[in-house]
PDB file of C-alpha atoms and ligand atoms in Angstrom:
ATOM      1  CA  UNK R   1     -17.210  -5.806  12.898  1.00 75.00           C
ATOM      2  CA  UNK R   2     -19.669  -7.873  10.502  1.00 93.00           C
ATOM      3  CA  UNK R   3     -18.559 -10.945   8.690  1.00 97.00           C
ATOM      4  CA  UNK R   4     -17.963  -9.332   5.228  1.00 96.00           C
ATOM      5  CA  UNK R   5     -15.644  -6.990   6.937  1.00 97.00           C
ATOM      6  CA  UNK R   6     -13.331  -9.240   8.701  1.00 97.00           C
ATOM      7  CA  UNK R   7     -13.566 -11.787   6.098  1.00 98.00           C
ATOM      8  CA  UNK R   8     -12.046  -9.063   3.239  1.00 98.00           C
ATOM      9  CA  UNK R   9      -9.201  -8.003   6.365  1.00 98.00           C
ATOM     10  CA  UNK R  10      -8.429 -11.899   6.215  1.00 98.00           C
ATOM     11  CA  UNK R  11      -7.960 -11.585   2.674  1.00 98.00           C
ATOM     12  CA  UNK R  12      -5.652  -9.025   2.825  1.00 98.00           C
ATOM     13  CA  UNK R  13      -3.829  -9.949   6.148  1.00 98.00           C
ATOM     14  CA  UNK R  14      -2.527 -13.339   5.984  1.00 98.00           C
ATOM     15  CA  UNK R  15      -4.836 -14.980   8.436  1.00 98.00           C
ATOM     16  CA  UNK R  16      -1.877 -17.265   8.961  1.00 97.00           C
ATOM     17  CA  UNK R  17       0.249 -14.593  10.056  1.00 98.00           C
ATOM     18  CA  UNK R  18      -1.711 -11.693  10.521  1.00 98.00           C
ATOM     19  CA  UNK R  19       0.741  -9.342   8.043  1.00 98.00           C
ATOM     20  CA  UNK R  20       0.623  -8.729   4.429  1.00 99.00           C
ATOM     21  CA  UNK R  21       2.943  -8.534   1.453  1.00 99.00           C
ATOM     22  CA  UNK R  22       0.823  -6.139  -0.788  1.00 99.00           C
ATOM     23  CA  UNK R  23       2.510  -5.206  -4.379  1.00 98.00           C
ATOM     24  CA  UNK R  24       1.896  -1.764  -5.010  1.00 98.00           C
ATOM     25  CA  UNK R  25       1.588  -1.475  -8.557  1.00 98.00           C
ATOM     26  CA  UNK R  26      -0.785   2.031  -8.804  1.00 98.00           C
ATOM     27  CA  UNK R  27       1.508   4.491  -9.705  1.00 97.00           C
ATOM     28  CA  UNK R  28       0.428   4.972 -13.258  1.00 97.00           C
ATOM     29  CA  UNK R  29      -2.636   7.029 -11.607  1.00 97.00           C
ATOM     30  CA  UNK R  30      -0.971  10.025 -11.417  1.00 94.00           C
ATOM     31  CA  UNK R  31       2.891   9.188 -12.384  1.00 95.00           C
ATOM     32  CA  UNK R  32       1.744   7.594 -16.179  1.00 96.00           C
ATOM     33  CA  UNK R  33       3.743   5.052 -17.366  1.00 97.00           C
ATOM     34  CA  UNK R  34       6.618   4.881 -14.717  1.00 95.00           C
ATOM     35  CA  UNK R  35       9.781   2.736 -14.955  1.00 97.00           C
ATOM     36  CA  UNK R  36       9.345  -0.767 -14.279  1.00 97.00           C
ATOM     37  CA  UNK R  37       5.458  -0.805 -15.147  1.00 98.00           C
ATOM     38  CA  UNK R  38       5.493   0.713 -18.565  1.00 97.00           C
ATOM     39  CA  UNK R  39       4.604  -2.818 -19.707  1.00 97.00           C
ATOM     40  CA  UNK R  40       2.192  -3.541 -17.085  1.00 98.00           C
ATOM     41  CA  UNK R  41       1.467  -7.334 -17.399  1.00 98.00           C
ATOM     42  CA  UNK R  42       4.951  -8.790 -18.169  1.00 98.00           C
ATOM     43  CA  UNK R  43       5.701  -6.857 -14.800  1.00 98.00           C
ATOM     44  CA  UNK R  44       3.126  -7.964 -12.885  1.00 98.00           C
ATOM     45  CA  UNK R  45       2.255 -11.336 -13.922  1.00 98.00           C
ATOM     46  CA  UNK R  46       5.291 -12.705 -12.181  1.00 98.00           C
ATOM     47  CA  UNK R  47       5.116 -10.987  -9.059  1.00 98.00           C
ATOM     48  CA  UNK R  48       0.707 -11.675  -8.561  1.00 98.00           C
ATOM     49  CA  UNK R  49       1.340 -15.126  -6.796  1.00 98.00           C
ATOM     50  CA  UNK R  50       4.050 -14.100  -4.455  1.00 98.00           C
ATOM     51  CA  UNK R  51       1.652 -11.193  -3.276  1.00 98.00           C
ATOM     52  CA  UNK R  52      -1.094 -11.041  -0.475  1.00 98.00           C
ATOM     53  CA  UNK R  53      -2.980  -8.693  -2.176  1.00 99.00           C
ATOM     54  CA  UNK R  54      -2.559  -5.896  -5.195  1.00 98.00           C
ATOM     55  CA  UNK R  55      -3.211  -2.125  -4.685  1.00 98.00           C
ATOM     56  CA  UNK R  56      -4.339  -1.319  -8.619  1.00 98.00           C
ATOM     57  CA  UNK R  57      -5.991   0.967 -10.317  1.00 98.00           C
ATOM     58  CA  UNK R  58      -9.767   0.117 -12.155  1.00 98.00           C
ATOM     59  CA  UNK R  59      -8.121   0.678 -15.329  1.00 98.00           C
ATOM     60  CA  UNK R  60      -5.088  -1.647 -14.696  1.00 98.00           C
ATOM     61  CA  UNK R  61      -6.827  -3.846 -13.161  1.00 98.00           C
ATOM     62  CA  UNK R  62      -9.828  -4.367 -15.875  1.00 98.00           C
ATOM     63  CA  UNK R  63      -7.671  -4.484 -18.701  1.00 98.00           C
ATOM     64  CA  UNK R  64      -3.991  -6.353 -17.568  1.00 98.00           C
ATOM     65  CA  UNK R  65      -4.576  -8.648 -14.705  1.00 98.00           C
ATOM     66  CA  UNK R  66      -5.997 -12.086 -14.743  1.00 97.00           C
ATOM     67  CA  UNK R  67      -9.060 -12.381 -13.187  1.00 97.00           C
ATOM     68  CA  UNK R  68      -8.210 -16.113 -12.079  1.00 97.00           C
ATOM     69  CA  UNK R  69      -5.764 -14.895  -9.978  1.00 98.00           C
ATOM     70  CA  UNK R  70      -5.975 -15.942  -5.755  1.00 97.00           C
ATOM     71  CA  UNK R  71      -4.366 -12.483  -5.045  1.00 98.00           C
ATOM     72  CA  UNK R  72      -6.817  -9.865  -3.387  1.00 98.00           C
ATOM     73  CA  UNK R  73      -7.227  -6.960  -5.036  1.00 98.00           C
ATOM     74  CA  UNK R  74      -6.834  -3.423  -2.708  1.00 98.00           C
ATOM     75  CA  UNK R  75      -8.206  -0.936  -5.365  1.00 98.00           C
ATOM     76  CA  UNK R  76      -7.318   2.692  -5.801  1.00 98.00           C
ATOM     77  CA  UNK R  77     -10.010   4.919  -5.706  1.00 98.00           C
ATOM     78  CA  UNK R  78      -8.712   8.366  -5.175  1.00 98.00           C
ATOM     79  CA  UNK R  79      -6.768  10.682  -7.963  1.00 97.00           C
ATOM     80  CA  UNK R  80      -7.141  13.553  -9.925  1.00 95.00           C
ATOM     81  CA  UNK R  81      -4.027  15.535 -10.654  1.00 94.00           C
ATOM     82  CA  UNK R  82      -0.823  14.255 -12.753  1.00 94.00           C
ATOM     83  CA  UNK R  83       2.234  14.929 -10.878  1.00 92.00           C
ATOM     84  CA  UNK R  84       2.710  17.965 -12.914  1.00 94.00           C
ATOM     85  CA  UNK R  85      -0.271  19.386 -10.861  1.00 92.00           C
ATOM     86  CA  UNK R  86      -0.689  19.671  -7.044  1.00 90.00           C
ATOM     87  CA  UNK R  87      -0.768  16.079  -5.852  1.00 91.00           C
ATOM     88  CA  UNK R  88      -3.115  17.354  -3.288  1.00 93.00           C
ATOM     89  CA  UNK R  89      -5.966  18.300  -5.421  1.00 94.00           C
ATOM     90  CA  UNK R  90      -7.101  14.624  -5.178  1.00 95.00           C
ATOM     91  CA  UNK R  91     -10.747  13.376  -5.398  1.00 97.00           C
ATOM     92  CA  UNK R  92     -12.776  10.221  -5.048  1.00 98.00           C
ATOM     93  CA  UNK R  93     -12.668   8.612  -8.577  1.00 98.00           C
ATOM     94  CA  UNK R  94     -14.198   5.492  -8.356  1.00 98.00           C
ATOM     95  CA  UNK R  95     -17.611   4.345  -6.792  1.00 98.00           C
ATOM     96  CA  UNK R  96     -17.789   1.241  -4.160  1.00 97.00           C
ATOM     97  CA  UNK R  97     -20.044   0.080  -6.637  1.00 97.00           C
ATOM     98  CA  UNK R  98     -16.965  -0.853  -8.866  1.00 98.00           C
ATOM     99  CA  UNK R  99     -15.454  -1.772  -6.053  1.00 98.00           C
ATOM    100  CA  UNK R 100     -17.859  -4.277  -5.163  1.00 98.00           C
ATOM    101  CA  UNK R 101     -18.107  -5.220  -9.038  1.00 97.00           C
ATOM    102  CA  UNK R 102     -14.915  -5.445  -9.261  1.00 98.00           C
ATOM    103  CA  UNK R 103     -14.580  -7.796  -6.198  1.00 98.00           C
ATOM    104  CA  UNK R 104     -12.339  -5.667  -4.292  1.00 98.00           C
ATOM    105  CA  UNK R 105     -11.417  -6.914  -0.856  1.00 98.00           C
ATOM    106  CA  UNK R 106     -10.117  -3.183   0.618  1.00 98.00           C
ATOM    107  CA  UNK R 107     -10.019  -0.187  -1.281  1.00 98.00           C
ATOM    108  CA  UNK R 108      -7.764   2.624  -0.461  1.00 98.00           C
ATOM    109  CA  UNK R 109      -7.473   6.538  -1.089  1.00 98.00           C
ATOM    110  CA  UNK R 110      -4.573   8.891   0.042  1.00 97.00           C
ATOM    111  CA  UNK R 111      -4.741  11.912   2.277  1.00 97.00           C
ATOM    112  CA  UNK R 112      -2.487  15.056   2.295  1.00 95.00           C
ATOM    113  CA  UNK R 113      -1.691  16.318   5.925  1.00 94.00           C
ATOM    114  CA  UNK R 114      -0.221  19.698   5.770  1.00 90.00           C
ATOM    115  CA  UNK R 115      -0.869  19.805   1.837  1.00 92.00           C
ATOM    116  CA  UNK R 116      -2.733  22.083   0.036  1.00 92.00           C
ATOM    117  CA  UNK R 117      -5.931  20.595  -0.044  1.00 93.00           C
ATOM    118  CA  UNK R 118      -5.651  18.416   2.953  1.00 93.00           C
ATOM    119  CA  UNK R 119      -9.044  19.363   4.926  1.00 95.00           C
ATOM    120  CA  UNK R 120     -10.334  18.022   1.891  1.00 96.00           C
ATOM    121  CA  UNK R 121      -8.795  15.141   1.662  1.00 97.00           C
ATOM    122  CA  UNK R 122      -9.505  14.326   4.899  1.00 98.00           C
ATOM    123  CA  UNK R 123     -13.224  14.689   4.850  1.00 98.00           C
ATOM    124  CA  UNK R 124     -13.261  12.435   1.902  1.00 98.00           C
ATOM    125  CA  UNK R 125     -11.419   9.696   3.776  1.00 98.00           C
ATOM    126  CA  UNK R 126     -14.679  10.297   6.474  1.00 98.00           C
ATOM    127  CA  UNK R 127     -17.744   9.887   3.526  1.00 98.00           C
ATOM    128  CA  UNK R 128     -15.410   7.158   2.441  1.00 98.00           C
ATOM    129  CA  UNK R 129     -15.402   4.993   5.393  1.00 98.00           C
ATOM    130  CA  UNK R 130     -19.398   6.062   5.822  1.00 98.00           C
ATOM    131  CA  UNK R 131     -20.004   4.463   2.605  1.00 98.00           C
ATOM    132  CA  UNK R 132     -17.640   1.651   2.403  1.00 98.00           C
ATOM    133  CA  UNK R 133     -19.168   0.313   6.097  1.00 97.00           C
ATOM    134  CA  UNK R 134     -22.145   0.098   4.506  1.00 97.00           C
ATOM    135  CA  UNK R 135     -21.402  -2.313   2.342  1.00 97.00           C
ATOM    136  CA  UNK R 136     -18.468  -4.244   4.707  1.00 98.00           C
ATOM    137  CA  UNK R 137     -15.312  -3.018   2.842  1.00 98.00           C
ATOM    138  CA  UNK R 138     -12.038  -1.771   4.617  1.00 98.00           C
ATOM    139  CA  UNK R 139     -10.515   1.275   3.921  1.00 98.00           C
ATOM    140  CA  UNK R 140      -6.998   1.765   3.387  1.00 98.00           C
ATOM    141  CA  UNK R 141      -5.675   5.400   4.054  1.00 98.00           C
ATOM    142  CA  UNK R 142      -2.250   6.285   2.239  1.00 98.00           C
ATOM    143  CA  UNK R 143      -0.450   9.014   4.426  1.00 96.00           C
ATOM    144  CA  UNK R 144       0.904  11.159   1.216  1.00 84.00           C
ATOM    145  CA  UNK R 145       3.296  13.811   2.384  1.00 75.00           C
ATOM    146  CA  UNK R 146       3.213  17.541   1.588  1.00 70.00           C
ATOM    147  CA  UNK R 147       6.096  18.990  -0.256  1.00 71.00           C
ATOM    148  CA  UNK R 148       7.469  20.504   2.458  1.00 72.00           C
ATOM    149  CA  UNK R 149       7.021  18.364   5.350  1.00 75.00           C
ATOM    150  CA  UNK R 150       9.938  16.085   6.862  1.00 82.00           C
ATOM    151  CA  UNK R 151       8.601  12.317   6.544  1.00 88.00           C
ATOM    152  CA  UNK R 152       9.820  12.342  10.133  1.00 94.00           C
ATOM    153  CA  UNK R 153       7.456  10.533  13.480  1.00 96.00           C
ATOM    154  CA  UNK R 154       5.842  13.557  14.061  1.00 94.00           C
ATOM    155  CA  UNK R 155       4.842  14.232  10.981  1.00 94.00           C
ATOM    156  CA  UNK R 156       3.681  10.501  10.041  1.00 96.00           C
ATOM    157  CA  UNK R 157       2.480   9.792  13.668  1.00 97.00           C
ATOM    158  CA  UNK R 158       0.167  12.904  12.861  1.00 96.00           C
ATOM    159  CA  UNK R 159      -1.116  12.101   9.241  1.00 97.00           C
ATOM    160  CA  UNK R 160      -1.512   8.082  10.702  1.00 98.00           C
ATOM    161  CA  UNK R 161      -3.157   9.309  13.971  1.00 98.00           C
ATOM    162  CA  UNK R 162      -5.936  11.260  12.093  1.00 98.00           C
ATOM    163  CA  UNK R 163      -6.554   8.548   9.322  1.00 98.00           C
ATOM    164  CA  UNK R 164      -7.268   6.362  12.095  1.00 98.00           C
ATOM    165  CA  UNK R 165      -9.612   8.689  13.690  1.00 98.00           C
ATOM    166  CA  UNK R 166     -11.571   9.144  10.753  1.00 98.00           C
ATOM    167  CA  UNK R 167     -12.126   6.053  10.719  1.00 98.00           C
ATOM    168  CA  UNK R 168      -9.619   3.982   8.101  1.00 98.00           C
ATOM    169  CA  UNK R 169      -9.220   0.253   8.644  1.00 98.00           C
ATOM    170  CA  UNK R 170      -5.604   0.561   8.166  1.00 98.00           C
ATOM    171  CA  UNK R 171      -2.979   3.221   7.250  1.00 98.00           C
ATOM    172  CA  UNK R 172      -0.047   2.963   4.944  1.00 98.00           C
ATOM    173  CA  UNK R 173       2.767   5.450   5.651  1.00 98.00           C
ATOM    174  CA  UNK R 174       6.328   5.266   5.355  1.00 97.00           C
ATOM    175  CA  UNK R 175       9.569   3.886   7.399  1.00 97.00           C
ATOM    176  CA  UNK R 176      11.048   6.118   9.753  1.00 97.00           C
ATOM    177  CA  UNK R 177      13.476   6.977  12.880  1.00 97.00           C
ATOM    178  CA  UNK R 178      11.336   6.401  15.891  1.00 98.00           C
ATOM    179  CA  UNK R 179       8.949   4.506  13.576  1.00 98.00           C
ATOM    180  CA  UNK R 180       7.415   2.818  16.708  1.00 98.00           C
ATOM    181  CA  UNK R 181       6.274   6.009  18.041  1.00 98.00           C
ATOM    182  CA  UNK R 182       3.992   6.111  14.886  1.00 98.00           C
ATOM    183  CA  UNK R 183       2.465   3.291  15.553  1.00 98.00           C
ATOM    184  CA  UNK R 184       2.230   3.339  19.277  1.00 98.00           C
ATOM    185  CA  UNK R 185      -0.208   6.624  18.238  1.00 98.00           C
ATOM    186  CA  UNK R 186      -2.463   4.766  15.651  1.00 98.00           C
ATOM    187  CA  UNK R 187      -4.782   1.914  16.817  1.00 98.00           C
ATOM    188  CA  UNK R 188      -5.261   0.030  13.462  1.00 98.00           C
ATOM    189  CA  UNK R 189      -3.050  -1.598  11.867  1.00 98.00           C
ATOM    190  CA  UNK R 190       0.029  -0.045   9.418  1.00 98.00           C
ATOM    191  CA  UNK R 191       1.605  -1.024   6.351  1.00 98.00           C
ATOM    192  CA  UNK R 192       5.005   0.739   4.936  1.00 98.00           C
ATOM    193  CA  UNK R 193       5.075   2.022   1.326  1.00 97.00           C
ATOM    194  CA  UNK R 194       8.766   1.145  -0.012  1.00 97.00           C
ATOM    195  CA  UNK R 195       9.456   4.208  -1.032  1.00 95.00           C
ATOM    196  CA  UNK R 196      11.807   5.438  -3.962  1.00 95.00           C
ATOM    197  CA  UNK R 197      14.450   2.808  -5.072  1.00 98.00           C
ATOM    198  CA  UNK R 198      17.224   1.970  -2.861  1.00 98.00           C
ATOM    199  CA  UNK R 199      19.396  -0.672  -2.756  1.00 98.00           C
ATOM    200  CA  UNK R 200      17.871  -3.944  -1.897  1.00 98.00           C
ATOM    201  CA  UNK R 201      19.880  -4.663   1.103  1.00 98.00           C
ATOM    202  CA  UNK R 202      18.859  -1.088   2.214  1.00 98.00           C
ATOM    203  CA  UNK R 203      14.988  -2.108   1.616  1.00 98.00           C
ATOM    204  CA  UNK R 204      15.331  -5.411   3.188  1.00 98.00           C
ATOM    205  CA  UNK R 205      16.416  -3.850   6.025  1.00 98.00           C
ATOM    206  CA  UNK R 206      14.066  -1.070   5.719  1.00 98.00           C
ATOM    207  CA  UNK R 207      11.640  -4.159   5.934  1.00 98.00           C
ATOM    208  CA  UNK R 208      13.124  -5.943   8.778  1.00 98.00           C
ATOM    209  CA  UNK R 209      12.975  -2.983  11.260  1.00 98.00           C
ATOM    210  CA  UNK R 210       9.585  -2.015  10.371  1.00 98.00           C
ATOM    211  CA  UNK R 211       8.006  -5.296  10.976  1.00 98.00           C
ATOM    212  CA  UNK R 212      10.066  -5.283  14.218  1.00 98.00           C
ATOM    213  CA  UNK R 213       8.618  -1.752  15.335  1.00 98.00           C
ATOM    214  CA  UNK R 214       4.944  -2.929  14.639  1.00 98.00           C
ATOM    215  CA  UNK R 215       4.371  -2.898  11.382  1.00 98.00           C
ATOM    216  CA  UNK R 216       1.867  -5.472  10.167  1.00 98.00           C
ATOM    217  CA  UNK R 217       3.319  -5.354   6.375  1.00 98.00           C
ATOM    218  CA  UNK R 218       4.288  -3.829   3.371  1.00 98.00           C
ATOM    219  CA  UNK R 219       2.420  -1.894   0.327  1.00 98.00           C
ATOM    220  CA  UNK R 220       5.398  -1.822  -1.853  1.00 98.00           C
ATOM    221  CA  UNK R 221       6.203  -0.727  -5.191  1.00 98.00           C
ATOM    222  CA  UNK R 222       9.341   0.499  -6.806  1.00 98.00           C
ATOM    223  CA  UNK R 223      11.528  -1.635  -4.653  1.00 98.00           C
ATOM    224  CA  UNK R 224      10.454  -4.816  -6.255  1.00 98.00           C
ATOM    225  CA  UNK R 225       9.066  -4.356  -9.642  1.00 98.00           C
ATOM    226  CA  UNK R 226      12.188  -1.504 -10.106  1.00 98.00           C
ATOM    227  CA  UNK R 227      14.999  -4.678  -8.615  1.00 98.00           C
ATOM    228  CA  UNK R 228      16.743  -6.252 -11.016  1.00 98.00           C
ATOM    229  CA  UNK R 229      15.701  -9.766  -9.628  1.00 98.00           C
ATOM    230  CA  UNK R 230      11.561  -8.651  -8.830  1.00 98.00           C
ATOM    231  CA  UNK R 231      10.519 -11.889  -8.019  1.00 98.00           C
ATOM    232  CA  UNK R 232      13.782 -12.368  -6.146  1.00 98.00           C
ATOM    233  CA  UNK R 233      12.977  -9.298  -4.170  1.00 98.00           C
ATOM    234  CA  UNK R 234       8.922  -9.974  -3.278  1.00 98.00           C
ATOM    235  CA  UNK R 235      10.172 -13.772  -2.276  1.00 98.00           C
ATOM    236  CA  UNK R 236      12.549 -12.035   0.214  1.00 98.00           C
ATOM    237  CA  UNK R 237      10.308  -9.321   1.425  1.00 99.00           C
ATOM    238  CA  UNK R 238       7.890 -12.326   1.832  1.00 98.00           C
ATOM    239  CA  UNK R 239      10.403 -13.879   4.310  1.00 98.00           C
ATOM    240  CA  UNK R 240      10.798 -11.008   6.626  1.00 98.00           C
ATOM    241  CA  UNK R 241       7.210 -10.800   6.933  1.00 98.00           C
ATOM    242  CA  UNK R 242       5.546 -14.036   7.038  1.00 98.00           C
ATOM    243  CA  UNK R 243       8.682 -15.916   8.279  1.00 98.00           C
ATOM    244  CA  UNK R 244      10.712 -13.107  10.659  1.00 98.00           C
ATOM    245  CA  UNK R 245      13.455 -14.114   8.461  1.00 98.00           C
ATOM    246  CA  UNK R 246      16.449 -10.786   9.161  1.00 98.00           C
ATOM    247  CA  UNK R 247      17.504  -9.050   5.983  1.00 98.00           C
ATOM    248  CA  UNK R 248      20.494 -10.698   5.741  1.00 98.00           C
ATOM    249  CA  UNK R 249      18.764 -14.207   5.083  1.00 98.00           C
ATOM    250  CA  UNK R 250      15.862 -12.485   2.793  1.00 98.00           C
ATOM    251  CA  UNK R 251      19.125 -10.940   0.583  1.00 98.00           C
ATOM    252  CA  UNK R 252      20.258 -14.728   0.090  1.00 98.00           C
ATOM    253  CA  UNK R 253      16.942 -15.298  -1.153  1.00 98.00           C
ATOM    254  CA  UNK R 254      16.815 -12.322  -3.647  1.00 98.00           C
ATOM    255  CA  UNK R 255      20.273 -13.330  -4.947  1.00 97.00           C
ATOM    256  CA  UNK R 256      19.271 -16.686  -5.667  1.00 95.00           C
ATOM    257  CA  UNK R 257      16.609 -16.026  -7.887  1.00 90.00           C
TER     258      UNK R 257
HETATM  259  C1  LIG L 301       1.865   6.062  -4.591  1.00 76.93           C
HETATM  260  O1  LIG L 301       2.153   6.203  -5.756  1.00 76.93           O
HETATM  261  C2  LIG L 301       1.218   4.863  -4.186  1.00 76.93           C
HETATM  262  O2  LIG L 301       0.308   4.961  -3.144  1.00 76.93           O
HETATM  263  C3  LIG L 301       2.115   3.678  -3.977  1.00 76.93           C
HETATM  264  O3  LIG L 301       1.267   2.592  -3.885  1.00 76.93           O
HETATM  265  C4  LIG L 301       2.975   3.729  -2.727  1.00 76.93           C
HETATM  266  O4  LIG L 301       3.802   4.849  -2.716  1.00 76.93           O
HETATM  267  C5  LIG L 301       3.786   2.463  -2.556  1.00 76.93           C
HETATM  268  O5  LIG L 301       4.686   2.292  -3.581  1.00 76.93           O
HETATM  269  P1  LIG L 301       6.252   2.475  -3.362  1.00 76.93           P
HETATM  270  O6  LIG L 301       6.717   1.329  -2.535  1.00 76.93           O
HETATM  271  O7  LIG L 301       6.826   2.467  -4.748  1.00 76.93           O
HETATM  272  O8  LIG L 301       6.475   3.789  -2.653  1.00 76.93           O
END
């Protein structure tokens, strides 16, 4: 791995730590305006410092986020369909020139096992990672999940497993039972996507037994710019992470905030 390469990882990964706290915050690309990010900025510009890096959009990114901001960006670069269409039908929408012109330290595209249109999406993730190498940028492969399959260890070990192979510099996917087998099956490192809104205790712990099966961080969303204390919420997630704190000691730090 060239310099470029491991020096954009270390942006994203906490070289300190070797784990992340990224703030998902793309969900506009296909969702529109969703709850909690409807007004983009006031959401966001809290949240930025207590984040490792943010997974964003061009569009978000270009027009609401600071560009003096230490956070790294991770930048979306797959989409297509609104979620009244079939998520599935998902192309490559932005070029690594933006990337690069956008000073993007990963980028990141999601692929649909047992979707639709997942062959597809799969080859993409391949010319992706040909291209991105080329210029030293990681890829970040986002394990969607087809309507009808269980987001079980099978299933995710599967969709993780063949990102991998293809070639992604790390994988998000979600939390599950067994979640170790997942990644005992995929040799680069995963991050957990938070998932729809629970209760924060229920993320925190979510958290905790993720990191403890292997994960190497988060790419979360909804269950910190949808809390009713965000800031209290990324602070705590930070904890678990960086710090091994349990979820009982991140929830003190949510409630204090
Ligand atoms: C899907 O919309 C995106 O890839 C999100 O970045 C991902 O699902 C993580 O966000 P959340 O924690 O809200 O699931």
């Amino acid at each position: 791995m060239d310099f470029g390469m491991r020096n954009r990882l270390n942006k994203i990964f906490n070289p300190d730590t070797g784990k992340t706290v990224m703030l998902a915050v793309d969900h506009g690309y296909f969702q529109g305006p969703t709850t909690g990010l409807r007004n983009f900025k006031q959401t966001v510009d809290p949240l930025l410092p207590h984040a490792d890096c943010l997974f964003v959009t061009r569009g978000m990114l270009r027009n609401c986020v600071d560009p003096k901001t230490k956070t790294s960006i991770c930048l979306r670069v797959s989409g297509g369909p609104s979620i009244l269409g079939e998520l599935s039908n998902e192309d490559i929408t932005t070029s690594i020139e933006e990337a690069i012109r956008l000073n993007a330290s990963g980028i990141g595209m999601s692929i649909f096992v047992g979707a639709p249109n997942e062959d597809r999406t799969i080859a993409n993730l391949g010319r992706l990672v040909n291209e991105a190498e080329r210029y030293g940028i990681p890829v970040l492969a986002i394990t969607a999940v087809g309507r009808d399959m269980a987001r079980d260890a099978r299933y995710l070990g599967l969709a993780c497993r063949i990102a991998a192979e293809l070639g992604a510099h790390f994988v998000k996917t979600y939390y599950c039972e067994d979640f170790y087998k997942v990644v005992e099956g995929c040799p680069v490192p995963i991050v957990i996507a938070g998932g729809k809104k629970i209760p924060e205790m229920d993320a925190l712990k979510m958290t905790e037994n993720a990191i403890k099966e292997g994960a190497l961080g988060v790419d979360m969303g909804r269950n910190i710019f949808q809390s009713d204390k965000p800031v209290g919420m990324i602070k705590a997630v930070r904890a678990i992470v960086h710090e091994g704190a349990t979820a009982e000691e991140a929830y003190k730090i949510y409630e204090k905030e």
